PDB file of C-alpha atoms in Angstrom:
ATOM      1  CA  MET A   1      -0.099  -0.155  -0.155  1.00  0.00           C
ATOM      2  CA  ALA A   2       1.097   3.612  -0.695  1.00  0.00           C
ATOM      3  CA  LEU A   3       0.536   4.402   3.080  1.00  0.00           C
ATOM      4  CA  ASP A   4       3.316   1.831   3.908  1.00  0.00           C
ATOM      5  CA  PHE A   5       5.813   3.623   1.474  1.00  0.00           C
ATOM      6  CA  LEU A   6       5.058   7.348   2.594  1.00  0.00           C
ATOM      7  CA  ALA A   7       5.325   6.118   6.435  1.00  0.00           C
ATOM      8  CA  GLY A   8       8.452   4.326   5.711  1.00  0.00           C
ATOM      9  CA  CYS A   9       9.912   7.714   4.079  1.00  0.00           C
ATOM     10  CA  ALA A  10       8.965   9.897   7.271  1.00  0.00           C
ATOM     11  CA  GLY A  11      10.674   7.235   9.446  1.00  0.00           C
ATOM     12  CA  GLY A  12      13.857   6.982   7.229  1.00  0.00           C
ATOM     13  CA  VAL A  13      14.500  10.938   7.456  1.00  0.00           C
ATOM     14  CA  ALA A  14      13.972  10.649  11.299  1.00  0.00           C
ATOM     15  CA  GLY A  15      16.191   7.671  11.826  1.00  0.00           C
ATOM     16  CA  VAL A  16      18.932   9.291   9.402  1.00  0.00           C
ATOM     17  CA  ILE A  17      19.620  12.444  11.121  1.00  0.00           C
ATOM     18  CA  VAL A  18      19.331  10.994  14.695  1.00  0.00           C
ATOM     19  CA  GLY A  19      21.684   8.370  13.924  1.00  0.00           C
ATOM     20  CA  HIS A  20      24.444   9.251  11.242  1.00  0.00           C
ATOM     21  CA  PRO A  21      27.147  10.560  13.761  1.00  0.00           C
ATOM     22  CA  PHE A  22      27.055   7.160  15.740  1.00  0.00           C
ATOM     23  CA  ASP A  23      27.349   5.251  12.381  1.00  0.00           C
ATOM     24  CA  THR A  24      30.513   7.708  11.558  1.00  0.00           C
ATOM     25  CA  VAL A  25      31.966   6.499  14.553  1.00  0.00           C
ATOM     26  CA  LYS A  26      31.278   2.553  13.802  1.00  0.00           C
ATOM     27  CA  VAL A  27      32.849   2.670  10.553  1.00  0.00           C
ATOM     28  CA  ARG A  28      35.967   4.568  11.942  1.00  0.00           C
ATOM     29  CA  LEU A  29      36.549   2.121  14.666  1.00  0.00           C
ATOM     30  CA  GLN A  30      35.561  -1.070  12.620  1.00  0.00           C
ATOM     31  CA  VAL A  31      38.310  -0.279   9.869  1.00  0.00           C
ATOM     32  CA  GLN A  32      40.954   1.575  11.758  1.00  0.00           C
ATOM     33  CA  SER A  33      44.626  -0.158  11.671  1.00  0.00           C
ATOM     34  CA  THR A  34      45.227  -2.539  14.559  1.00  0.00           C
ATOM     35  CA  GLU A  35      49.318  -2.006  14.305  1.00  0.00           C
ATOM     36  CA  LYS A  36      48.407   2.152  14.738  1.00  0.00           C
ATOM     37  CA  PRO A  37      44.915   2.750  16.397  1.00  0.00           C
ATOM     38  CA  GLN A  38      43.842   6.225  15.849  1.00  0.00           C
ATOM     39  CA  TYR A  39      40.913   5.844  18.178  1.00  0.00           C
ATOM     40  CA  ARG A  40      41.106   4.231  21.915  1.00  0.00           C
ATOM     41  CA  GLY A  41      37.011   3.723  21.830  1.00  0.00           C
ATOM     42  CA  THR A  42      33.996   5.000  20.997  1.00  0.00           C
ATOM     43  CA  LEU A  43      33.794   8.111  23.255  1.00  0.00           C
ATOM     44  CA  HIS A  44      37.660   9.150  22.280  1.00  0.00           C
ATOM     45  CA  CYS A  45      36.371   8.612  18.510  1.00  0.00           C
ATOM     46  CA  PHE A  46      33.310  11.035  18.969  1.00  0.00           C
ATOM     47  CA  GLN A  47      36.065  13.577  20.781  1.00  0.00           C
ATOM     48  CA  SER A  48      38.777  13.253  17.802  1.00  0.00           C
ATOM     49  CA  ILE A  49      36.165  13.595  14.937  1.00  0.00           C
ATOM     50  CA  ILE A  50      34.968  16.910  16.890  1.00  0.00           C
ATOM     51  CA  LYS A  51      38.286  18.184  17.591  1.00  0.00           C
ATOM     52  CA  GLN A  52      39.766  17.697  14.355  1.00  0.00           C
ATOM     53  CA  GLU A  53      36.711  17.771  11.771  1.00  0.00           C
ATOM     54  CA  SER A  54      34.177  19.907  13.781  1.00  0.00           C
ATOM     55  CA  VAL A  55      30.505  18.358  14.536  1.00  0.00           C
ATOM     56  CA  LEU A  56      30.222  18.364  10.929  1.00  0.00           C
ATOM     57  CA  GLY A  57      32.886  15.626  10.521  1.00  0.00           C
ATOM     58  CA  LEU A  58      30.194  13.171  12.540  1.00  0.00           C
ATOM     59  CA  TYR A  59      28.115  14.003   9.322  1.00  0.00           C
ATOM     60  CA  LYS A  60      30.476  12.971   6.803  1.00  0.00           C
ATOM     61  CA  GLY A  61      28.754  10.970   3.883  1.00  0.00           C
ATOM     62  CA  LEU A  62      25.275  12.321   5.337  1.00  0.00           C
ATOM     63  CA  GLY A  63      23.920  12.474   1.565  1.00  0.00           C
ATOM     64  CA  SER A  64      24.058   9.000   0.665  1.00  0.00           C
ATOM     65  CA  PRO A  65      22.275   7.771   3.623  1.00  0.00           C
ATOM     66  CA  LEU A  66      19.518  10.513   3.823  1.00  0.00           C
ATOM     67  CA  MET A  67      18.683   9.902   0.145  1.00  0.00           C
ATOM     68  CA  GLY A  68      19.071   6.090   0.094  1.00  0.00           C
ATOM     69  CA  LEU A  69      17.511   5.469   3.526  1.00  0.00           C
ATOM     70  CA  THR A  70      14.517   7.645   2.828  1.00  0.00           C
ATOM     71  CA  PHE A  71      13.955   5.225  -0.131  1.00  0.00           C
ATOM     72  CA  ILE A  72      15.019   2.218   1.409  1.00  0.00           C
ATOM     73  CA  ASN A  73      12.545   2.674   4.388  1.00  0.00           C
ATOM     74  CA  ALA A  74       9.698   3.141   2.212  1.00  0.00           C
ATOM     75  CA  LEU A  75      10.552  -0.053   0.333  1.00  0.00           C
ATOM     76  CA  VAL A  76      11.547  -2.063   3.536  1.00  0.00           C
ATOM     77  CA  PHE A  77       7.967  -0.835   5.428  1.00  0.00           C
ATOM     78  CA  GLY A  78       6.044  -1.502   1.985  1.00  0.00           C
ATOM     79  CA  VAL A  79       7.449  -4.642   1.252  1.00  0.00           C
ATOM     80  CA  GLN A  80       7.110  -5.858   4.653  1.00  0.00           C
ATOM     81  CA  GLY A  81       3.550  -4.715   5.222  1.00  0.00           C
ATOM     82  CA  ASN A  82       2.478  -6.059   1.628  1.00  0.00           C
ATOM     83  CA  THR A  83       4.320  -9.523   2.034  1.00  0.00           C
ATOM     84  CA  LEU A  84       2.496  -9.994   5.388  1.00  0.00           C
ATOM     85  CA  ARG A  85      -0.830  -9.453   3.551  1.00  0.00           C
ATOM     86  CA  ALA A  86       0.222 -11.857   0.830  1.00  0.00           C
ATOM     87  CA  LEU A  87       0.974 -14.177   3.864  1.00  0.00           C
ATOM     88  CA  GLY A  88      -2.495 -14.087   4.867  1.00  0.00           C
ATOM     89  CA  GLN A  89      -1.847 -14.456   8.436  1.00  0.00           C
ATOM     90  CA  ASP A  90      -0.295 -12.202  10.992  1.00  0.00           C
ATOM     91  CA  SER A  91       2.053 -14.958  12.971  1.00  0.00           C
ATOM     92  CA  PRO A  92       5.367 -14.662  14.712  1.00  0.00           C
ATOM     93  CA  LEU A  93       6.591 -16.858  11.736  1.00  0.00           C
ATOM     94  CA  ASN A  94       5.199 -14.606   9.052  1.00  0.00           C
ATOM     95  CA  GLN A  95       6.310 -11.735  10.583  1.00  0.00           C
ATOM     96  CA  PHE A  96       9.793 -12.929  10.356  1.00  0.00           C
ATOM     97  CA  LEU A  97       9.764 -14.030   7.030  1.00  0.00           C
ATOM     98  CA  ALA A  98       7.875 -10.773   5.502  1.00  0.00           C
ATOM     99  CA  GLY A  99      10.931  -8.743   7.333  1.00  0.00           C
ATOM    100  CA  ALA A 100      13.470 -11.185   5.920  1.00  0.00           C
ATOM    101  CA  ALA A 101      11.942 -10.661   2.405  1.00  0.00           C
ATOM    102  CA  ALA A 102      11.813  -6.556   2.709  1.00  0.00           C
ATOM    103  CA  GLY A 103      15.601  -6.881   4.267  1.00  0.00           C
ATOM    104  CA  ALA A 104      16.932  -9.036   1.081  1.00  0.00           C
ATOM    105  CA  ILE A 105      15.166  -6.780  -1.462  1.00  0.00           C
ATOM    106  CA  GLN A 106      16.321  -3.424  -0.118  1.00  0.00           C
ATOM    107  CA  CYS A 107      20.108  -4.481  -0.462  1.00  0.00           C
ATOM    108  CA  VAL A 108      19.930  -3.560  -4.347  1.00  0.00           C
ATOM    109  CA  ILE A 109      20.019  -0.077  -3.067  1.00  0.00           C
ATOM    110  CA  CYS A 110      21.562  -0.581   0.017  1.00  0.00           C
ATOM    111  CA  CYS A 111      24.853  -1.872  -0.827  1.00  0.00           C
ATOM    112  CA  PRO A 112      25.981   0.837  -3.175  1.00  0.00           C
ATOM    113  CA  MET A 113      24.511   3.528  -0.767  1.00  0.00           C
ATOM    114  CA  GLU A 114      26.623   2.034   2.147  1.00  0.00           C
ATOM    115  CA  LEU A 115      29.363   1.554  -0.138  1.00  0.00           C
ATOM    116  CA  ALA A 116      29.674   5.412  -0.909  1.00  0.00           C
ATOM    117  CA  LYS A 117      29.033   5.907   2.841  1.00  0.00           C
ATOM    118  CA  THR A 118      31.947   4.251   4.173  1.00  0.00           C
ATOM    119  CA  ARG A 119      34.209   5.608   1.602  1.00  0.00           C
ATOM    120  CA  LEU A 120      33.213   9.306   2.358  1.00  0.00           C
ATOM    121  CA  GLN A 121      33.386   8.635   6.043  1.00  0.00           C
ATOM    122  CA  LEU A 122      36.911   7.491   5.563  1.00  0.00           C
ATOM    123  CA  GLN A 123      38.486   9.908   3.276  1.00  0.00           C
ATOM    124  CA  ALA A 124      41.062  12.670   4.310  1.00  0.00           C
ATOM    125  CA  VAL A 125      39.898  16.183   5.059  1.00  0.00           C
ATOM    126  CA  GLY A 126      40.849  19.071   3.068  1.00  0.00           C
ATOM    127  CA  PRO A 127      42.433  19.040  -0.655  1.00  0.00           C
ATOM    128  CA  ALA A 128      43.169  15.460  -0.149  1.00  0.00           C
ATOM    129  CA  ARG A 129      40.068  14.244  -0.452  1.00  0.00           C
ATOM    130  CA  THR A 130      38.891  11.528  -2.989  1.00  0.00           C
ATOM    131  CA  TYR A 131      35.410  12.214  -3.601  1.00  0.00           C
ATOM    132  CA  LYS A 132      33.307  15.218  -3.458  1.00  0.00           C
ATOM    133  CA  GLY A 133      29.918  13.635  -2.471  1.00  0.00           C
ATOM    134  CA  SER A 134      28.027  10.358  -2.561  1.00  0.00           C
ATOM    135  CA  LEU A 135      27.279  10.786  -6.252  1.00  0.00           C
ATOM    136  CA  ASP A 136      30.686  11.690  -7.123  1.00  0.00           C
ATOM    137  CA  CYS A 137      31.863   8.932  -5.052  1.00  0.00           C
ATOM    138  CA  LEU A 138      29.737   6.070  -6.947  1.00  0.00           C
ATOM    139  CA  VAL A 139      30.634   7.537 -10.472  1.00  0.00           C
ATOM    140  CA  GLN A 140      34.231   7.328  -9.741  1.00  0.00           C
ATOM    141  CA  ILE A 141      33.754   3.697  -8.518  1.00  0.00           C
ATOM    142  CA  TYR A 142      31.873   2.823 -11.338  1.00  0.00           C
ATOM    143  CA  ARG A 143      34.519   4.378 -14.061  1.00  0.00           C
ATOM    144  CA  HIS A 144      37.457   2.833 -12.362  1.00  0.00           C
ATOM    145  CA  GLU A 145      35.733  -0.777 -11.252  1.00  0.00           C
ATOM    146  CA  GLY A 146      32.208  -0.785 -13.087  1.00  0.00           C
ATOM    147  CA  LEU A 147      29.011  -2.574 -11.757  1.00  0.00           C
ATOM    148  CA  ARG A 148      31.110  -5.078  -9.723  1.00  0.00           C
ATOM    149  CA  GLY A 149      32.962  -2.283  -7.934  1.00  0.00           C
ATOM    150  CA  ILE A 150      29.362  -0.468  -7.390  1.00  0.00           C
ATOM    151  CA  ASN A 151      27.982  -3.954  -5.551  1.00  0.00           C
ATOM    152  CA  ARG A 152      31.005  -4.544  -3.620  1.00  0.00           C
ATOM    153  CA  GLY A 153      30.064  -6.033  -0.796  1.00  0.00           C
ATOM    154  CA  MET A 154      26.632  -7.277  -1.847  1.00  0.00           C
ATOM    155  CA  VAL A 155      26.744 -10.750  -0.406  1.00  0.00           C
ATOM    156  CA  SER A 156      27.859  -9.610   3.046  1.00  0.00           C
ATOM    157  CA  THR A 157      25.006  -7.438   3.216  1.00  0.00           C
ATOM    158  CA  LEU A 158      22.780  -9.718   1.674  1.00  0.00           C
ATOM    159  CA  LEU A 159      23.683 -12.130   4.835  1.00  0.00           C
ATOM    160  CA  ARG A 160      23.823  -9.397   7.046  1.00  0.00           C
ATOM    161  CA  GLU A 161      20.019  -7.965   6.225  1.00  0.00           C
ATOM    162  CA  THR A 162      17.923 -10.709   5.523  1.00  0.00           C
ATOM    163  CA  PRO A 163      17.928 -12.229   8.894  1.00  0.00           C
ATOM    164  CA  SER A 164      18.289  -9.146  10.873  1.00  0.00           C
ATOM    165  CA  PHE A 165      15.192  -7.575   9.198  1.00  0.00           C
ATOM    166  CA  GLY A 166      13.484 -10.419  10.019  1.00  0.00           C
ATOM    167  CA  VAL A 167      14.262 -10.391  13.601  1.00  0.00           C
ATOM    168  CA  TYR A 168      14.055  -6.453  13.560  1.00  0.00           C
ATOM    169  CA  PHE A 169      10.020  -6.830  12.672  1.00  0.00           C
ATOM    170  CA  LEU A 170       9.554  -9.760  14.856  1.00  0.00           C
ATOM    171  CA  THR A 171      10.479  -8.262  17.761  1.00  0.00           C
ATOM    172  CA  TYR A 172       8.652  -5.074  17.355  1.00  0.00           C
ATOM    173  CA  ASP A 173       5.583  -6.914  16.591  1.00  0.00           C
ATOM    174  CA  VAL A 174       5.918  -9.060  19.986  1.00  0.00           C
ATOM    175  CA  MET A 175       7.034  -6.009  22.036  1.00  0.00           C
ATOM    176  CA  THR A 176       3.760  -3.604  20.907  1.00  0.00           C
ATOM    177  CA  ARG A 177       1.562  -6.513  21.510  1.00  0.00           C
ATOM    178  CA  ALA A 178       2.866  -7.471  25.088  1.00  0.00           C
ATOM    179  CA  MET A 179       2.815  -3.935  26.071  1.00  0.00           C
ATOM    180  CA  GLY A 180      -0.820  -2.940  24.944  1.00  0.00           C
ATOM    181  CA  CYS A 181       0.079  -0.229  22.435  1.00  0.00           C
ATOM    182  CA  GLU A 182      -3.144   1.173  21.534  1.00  0.00           C
ATOM    183  CA  PRO A 183      -4.490   4.400  20.339  1.00  0.00           C
ATOM    184  CA  GLY A 184      -5.514   6.592  22.873  1.00  0.00           C
ATOM    185  CA  ASP A 185      -2.986   5.228  25.543  1.00  0.00           C
ATOM    186  CA  ARG A 186      -1.014   7.894  27.071  1.00  0.00           C
ATOM    187  CA  LEU A 187       1.953   5.977  27.274  1.00  0.00           C
ATOM    188  CA  LEU A 188       1.934   5.396  23.511  1.00  0.00           C
ATOM    189  CA  VAL A 189       4.761   7.309  22.589  1.00  0.00           C
ATOM    190  CA  PRO A 190       6.938   6.274  24.992  1.00  0.00           C
ATOM    191  CA  LYS A 191       6.089   2.467  24.195  1.00  0.00           C
ATOM    192  CA  LEU A 192       6.503   2.454  20.721  1.00  0.00           C
ATOM    193  CA  LEU A 193      10.054   4.583  21.605  1.00  0.00           C
ATOM    194  CA  LEU A 194      10.866   1.582  23.783  1.00  0.00           C
ATOM    195  CA  ALA A 195       9.698  -1.172  21.375  1.00  0.00           C
ATOM    196  CA  GLY A 196      11.529   0.135  18.473  1.00  0.00           C
ATOM    197  CA  GLY A 197      14.930   0.908  19.979  1.00  0.00           C
ATOM    198  CA  THR A 198      14.720  -2.584  21.614  1.00  0.00           C
ATOM    199  CA  SER A 199      14.042  -4.147  18.218  1.00  0.00           C
ATOM    200  CA  GLY A 200      16.816  -2.369  16.262  1.00  0.00           C
ATOM    201  CA  ILE A 201      19.387  -3.594  19.231  1.00  0.00           C
ATOM    202  CA  THR A 202      18.183  -7.140  18.695  1.00  0.00           C
ATOM    203  CA  SER A 203      18.475  -6.890  15.207  1.00  0.00           C
ATOM    204  CA  TRP A 204      21.980  -5.809  15.354  1.00  0.00           C
ATOM    205  CA  LEU A 205      23.018  -7.814  17.630  1.00  0.00           C
ATOM    206  CA  SER A 206      21.764 -10.951  15.477  1.00  0.00           C
ATOM    207  CA  THR A 207      24.090 -10.036  12.270  1.00  0.00           C
ATOM    208  CA  TYR A 208      26.686  -7.628  13.689  1.00  0.00           C
ATOM    209  CA  PRO A 209      29.839  -9.675  12.652  1.00  0.00           C
ATOM    210  CA  MET A 210      28.796  -9.850   9.240  1.00  0.00           C
ATOM    211  CA  ASP A 211      28.466  -5.885   9.464  1.00  0.00           C
ATOM    212  CA  VAL A 212      32.075  -5.730  10.141  1.00  0.00           C
ATOM    213  CA  VAL A 213      33.031  -8.112   7.117  1.00  0.00           C
ATOM    214  CA  LYS A 214      30.948  -5.928   5.015  1.00  0.00           C
ATOM    215  CA  SER A 215      32.648  -2.543   6.292  1.00  0.00           C
ATOM    216  CA  ARG A 216      36.255  -4.347   5.979  1.00  0.00           C
ATOM    217  CA  LEU A 217      35.301  -5.800   2.319  1.00  0.00           C
ATOM    218  CA  GLN A 218      34.100  -2.149   1.164  1.00  0.00           C
ATOM    219  CA  ALA A 219      36.909  -0.156   2.481  1.00  0.00           C
ATOM    220  CA  ASP A 220      39.537  -2.827   1.337  1.00  0.00           C
ATOM    221  CA  GLY A 221      41.968  -1.059  -0.858  1.00  0.00           C
ATOM    222  CA  LEU A 222      40.974   2.648  -0.207  1.00  0.00           C
ATOM    223  CA  GLN A 223      44.333   3.221   1.591  1.00  0.00           C
ATOM    224  CA  GLY A 224      46.661   0.695  -0.019  1.00  0.00           C
ATOM    225  CA  THR A 225      46.707  -2.723  -1.791  1.00  0.00           C
ATOM    226  CA  PRO A 226      43.481  -4.608  -1.154  1.00  0.00           C
ATOM    227  CA  ARG A 227      43.625  -7.461   1.475  1.00  0.00           C
ATOM    228  CA  TYR A 228      41.045  -9.771   1.099  1.00  0.00           C
ATOM    229  CA  HIS A 229      39.602 -11.784  -1.552  1.00  0.00           C
ATOM    230  CA  GLY A 230      36.151 -12.536  -0.117  1.00  0.00           C
ATOM    231  CA  ILE A 231      34.122 -13.122   3.113  1.00  0.00           C
ATOM    232  CA  VAL A 232      35.534 -16.383   4.377  1.00  0.00           C
ATOM    233  CA  ASP A 233      39.056 -14.537   3.565  1.00  0.00           C
ATOM    234  CA  CYS A 234      38.125 -11.471   5.222  1.00  0.00           C
ATOM    235  CA  MET A 235      37.000 -13.402   8.310  1.00  0.00           C
ATOM    236  CA  ARG A 236      39.638 -15.605   8.646  1.00  0.00           C
ATOM    237  CA  GLN A 237      42.585 -13.087   8.201  1.00  0.00           C
ATOM    238  CA  SER A 238      40.742 -10.676  10.599  1.00  0.00           C
ATOM    239  CA  TYR A 239      40.405 -13.269  13.170  1.00  0.00           C
ATOM    240  CA  GLN A 240      43.834 -14.222  12.850  1.00  0.00           C
ATOM    241  CA  ALA A 241      44.970 -11.009  13.279  1.00  0.00           C
ATOM    242  CA  GLU A 242      42.969  -9.932  16.134  1.00  0.00           C
ATOM    243  CA  GLY A 243      41.127 -12.823  17.538  1.00  0.00           C
ATOM    244  CA  TRP A 244      37.164 -12.886  17.820  1.00  0.00           C
ATOM    245  CA  GLN A 245      37.253  -9.266  19.339  1.00  0.00           C
ATOM    246  CA  VAL A 246      37.513  -7.863  15.836  1.00  0.00           C
ATOM    247  CA  PHE A 247      33.582  -9.134  15.296  1.00  0.00           C
ATOM    248  CA  THR A 248      32.627  -6.843  17.936  1.00  0.00           C
ATOM    249  CA  ARG A 249      34.505  -3.585  16.735  1.00  0.00           C
ATOM    250  CA  GLY A 250      32.238  -0.717  17.001  1.00  0.00           C
ATOM    251  CA  LEU A 251      29.669  -2.538  18.772  1.00  0.00           C
ATOM    252  CA  ALA A 252      29.269   0.030  21.417  1.00  0.00           C
ATOM    253  CA  SER A 253      28.434   2.847  19.086  1.00  0.00           C
ATOM    254  CA  THR A 254      26.185   0.896  17.003  1.00  0.00           C
ATOM    255  CA  LEU A 255      24.148  -0.055  19.800  1.00  0.00           C
ATOM    256  CA  LEU A 256      24.099   3.478  21.060  1.00  0.00           C
ATOM    257  CA  ARG A 257      23.037   4.462  17.736  1.00  0.00           C
ATOM    258  CA  ALA A 258      20.544   1.580  17.162  1.00  0.00           C
ATOM    259  CA  PHE A 259      18.041   2.564  19.913  1.00  0.00           C
ATOM    260  CA  PRO A 260      17.522   6.294  19.242  1.00  0.00           C
ATOM    261  CA  VAL A 261      17.404   5.524  15.317  1.00  0.00           C
ATOM    262  CA  ASN A 262      14.800   2.727  15.474  1.00  0.00           C
ATOM    263  CA  ALA A 263      12.976   4.181  18.574  1.00  0.00           C
ATOM    264  CA  ALA A 264      12.335   7.363  16.048  1.00  0.00           C
ATOM    265  CA  THR A 265      12.057   5.266  12.636  1.00  0.00           C
ATOM    266  CA  PHE A 266       9.337   2.867  14.216  1.00  0.00           C
ATOM    267  CA  ALA A 267       7.267   5.450  16.561  1.00  0.00           C
ATOM    268  CA  THR A 268       7.279   7.864  13.180  1.00  0.00           C
ATOM    269  CA  VAL A 269       6.178   5.108  10.888  1.00  0.00           C
ATOM    270  CA  THR A 270       3.345   4.019  13.287  1.00  0.00           C
ATOM    271  CA  VAL A 271       2.261   7.434  14.091  1.00  0.00           C
ATOM    272  CA  VAL A 272       2.077   8.258  10.480  1.00  0.00           C
ATOM    273  CA  LEU A 273       0.280   4.902   9.726  1.00  0.00           C
ATOM    274  CA  THR A 274      -2.265   5.381  12.635  1.00  0.00           C
ATOM    275  CA  TYR A 275      -3.389   8.739  11.659  1.00  0.00           C
ATOM    276  CA  THR A 276      -3.587   8.405   7.922  1.00  0.00           C
ATOM    277  CA  ARG A 277      -5.307   5.109   7.995  1.00  0.00           C
ATOM    278  CA  GLY A 278      -7.693   6.832  10.740  1.00  0.00           C
ATOM    279  CA  GLU A 279      -8.471   9.328   8.403  1.00  0.00           C
ATOM    280  CA  GLU A 280      -9.072   7.307   5.448  1.00  0.00           C
ATOM    281  CA  ALA A 281     -11.469   4.777   7.516  1.00  0.00           C
ATOM    282  CA  GLN A 282     -13.234   7.877   8.650  1.00  0.00           C
ATOM    283  CA  VAL A 283     -13.811   9.210   4.945  1.00  0.00           C
ATOM    284  CA  ASP A 284     -14.709   5.555   3.775  1.00  0.00           C
ATOM    285  CA  SER A 285     -17.213   5.393   6.485  1.00  0.00           C
ATOM    286  CA  GLU A 286     -18.853   8.713   5.587  1.00  0.00           C
ATOM    287  CA  ALA A 287     -19.040   7.806   1.826  1.00  0.00           C
ATOM    288  CA  ALA A 288     -20.497   4.477   2.657  1.00  0.00           C
ATOM    289  CA  LEU A 289     -22.992   5.578   5.247  1.00  0.00           C
ATOM    290  CA  GLY A 290     -23.800   9.085   4.754  1.00  0.00           C
ATOM    291  CA  THR A 291     -23.027   9.549   8.637  1.00  0.00           C
ATOM    292  CA  SER A 292     -21.350  12.203  10.626  1.00  0.00           C
ATOM    293  CA  PRO A 293     -17.304  11.708  11.483  1.00  0.00           C
ATOM    294  CA  THR A 294     -16.699   9.494  13.756  1.00  0.00           C
ATOM    295  CA  PRO A 295     -13.740   7.940  15.801  1.00  0.00           C
ATOM    296  CA  ALA A 296     -11.140   5.909  14.055  1.00  0.00           C
ATOM    297  CA  GLY A 297     -11.262   2.510  14.629  1.00  0.00           C
ATOM    298  CA  SER A 298      -9.379   1.148  17.903  1.00  0.00           C
ATOM    299  CA  ALA A 299      -6.642  -1.185  16.572  1.00  0.00           C
ATOM    300  CA  LEU A 300      -3.217   0.631  16.327  1.00  0.00           C
ATOM    301  CA  ALA A 301      -1.989   0.695  12.669  1.00  0.00           C
ATOM    302  CA  GLN A 302       1.664  -0.888  13.347  1.00  0.00           C
ATOM    303  CA  PRO A 303       3.769  -1.258  10.204  1.00  0.00           C
ATOM    304  CA  SER A 304       2.877  -5.009  10.194  1.00  0.00           C
ATOM    305  CA  SER A 305      -0.616  -4.667  10.437  1.00  0.00           C
ATOM    306  CA  LEU A 306      -3.032  -6.589   7.850  1.00  0.00           C
TER     307      LEU A 306
END
């Protein structure tokens, strides 16, 4: 439905603005050298970026996710809602399957967008910078590496996004039902924020090691000779050099980002759907019955509602 896409757009904008600084820190921690680490941890990375590049340094590469994630969220919530309706039953398994389908489909846009974002976040400041912006970054990658270069990290992105989005929507559905989120509840917004934030944390924890691999593959060769020959080789080399801890690099900043971003995203989507569907139902009721305006139905219009 068109409303799923519209609500997803609104949620995407809210999420990107809230979470991009945390994402910049996450990427820098994930790909920094172990021999000469530039940052001691999440807080030190935040402080260093602000000191050396100003607050705007935290928003490097914002254009790519702002353009991409707005559309991606529209696609994700649209595909998830329509897939769930096609499955015909709002069960926990179908919630997971619908979310997984949405996660897989949006990788076509997500992978190139994150490639541009990662390279912009890592490039030097001032005259030494390689790319002028997200579009220029993708154009240069295409000129030098073709479509294969644009889609670098696609398999690892699929392996990350497909299960994580299943967990994402399943967790949100379970939590909103358990907390009894209904229109008119004075604690509705705090409940939606809690459910959305928790869903984001759960989904990231479910596939975070693959995100580290994806970031490394997309950043590979940016500052020297390429090191990795694929997902398995990246995992093997990373583990041999740094141990299992390498697959948790940047996790703290990711979880700090995940809660507010997904709280804002899901709350925005749900509120938009609730009010727009409520207005549609009211108009349809008046047209069919010729009655005066009546309150919208009592069911909360969740992103996954049938």
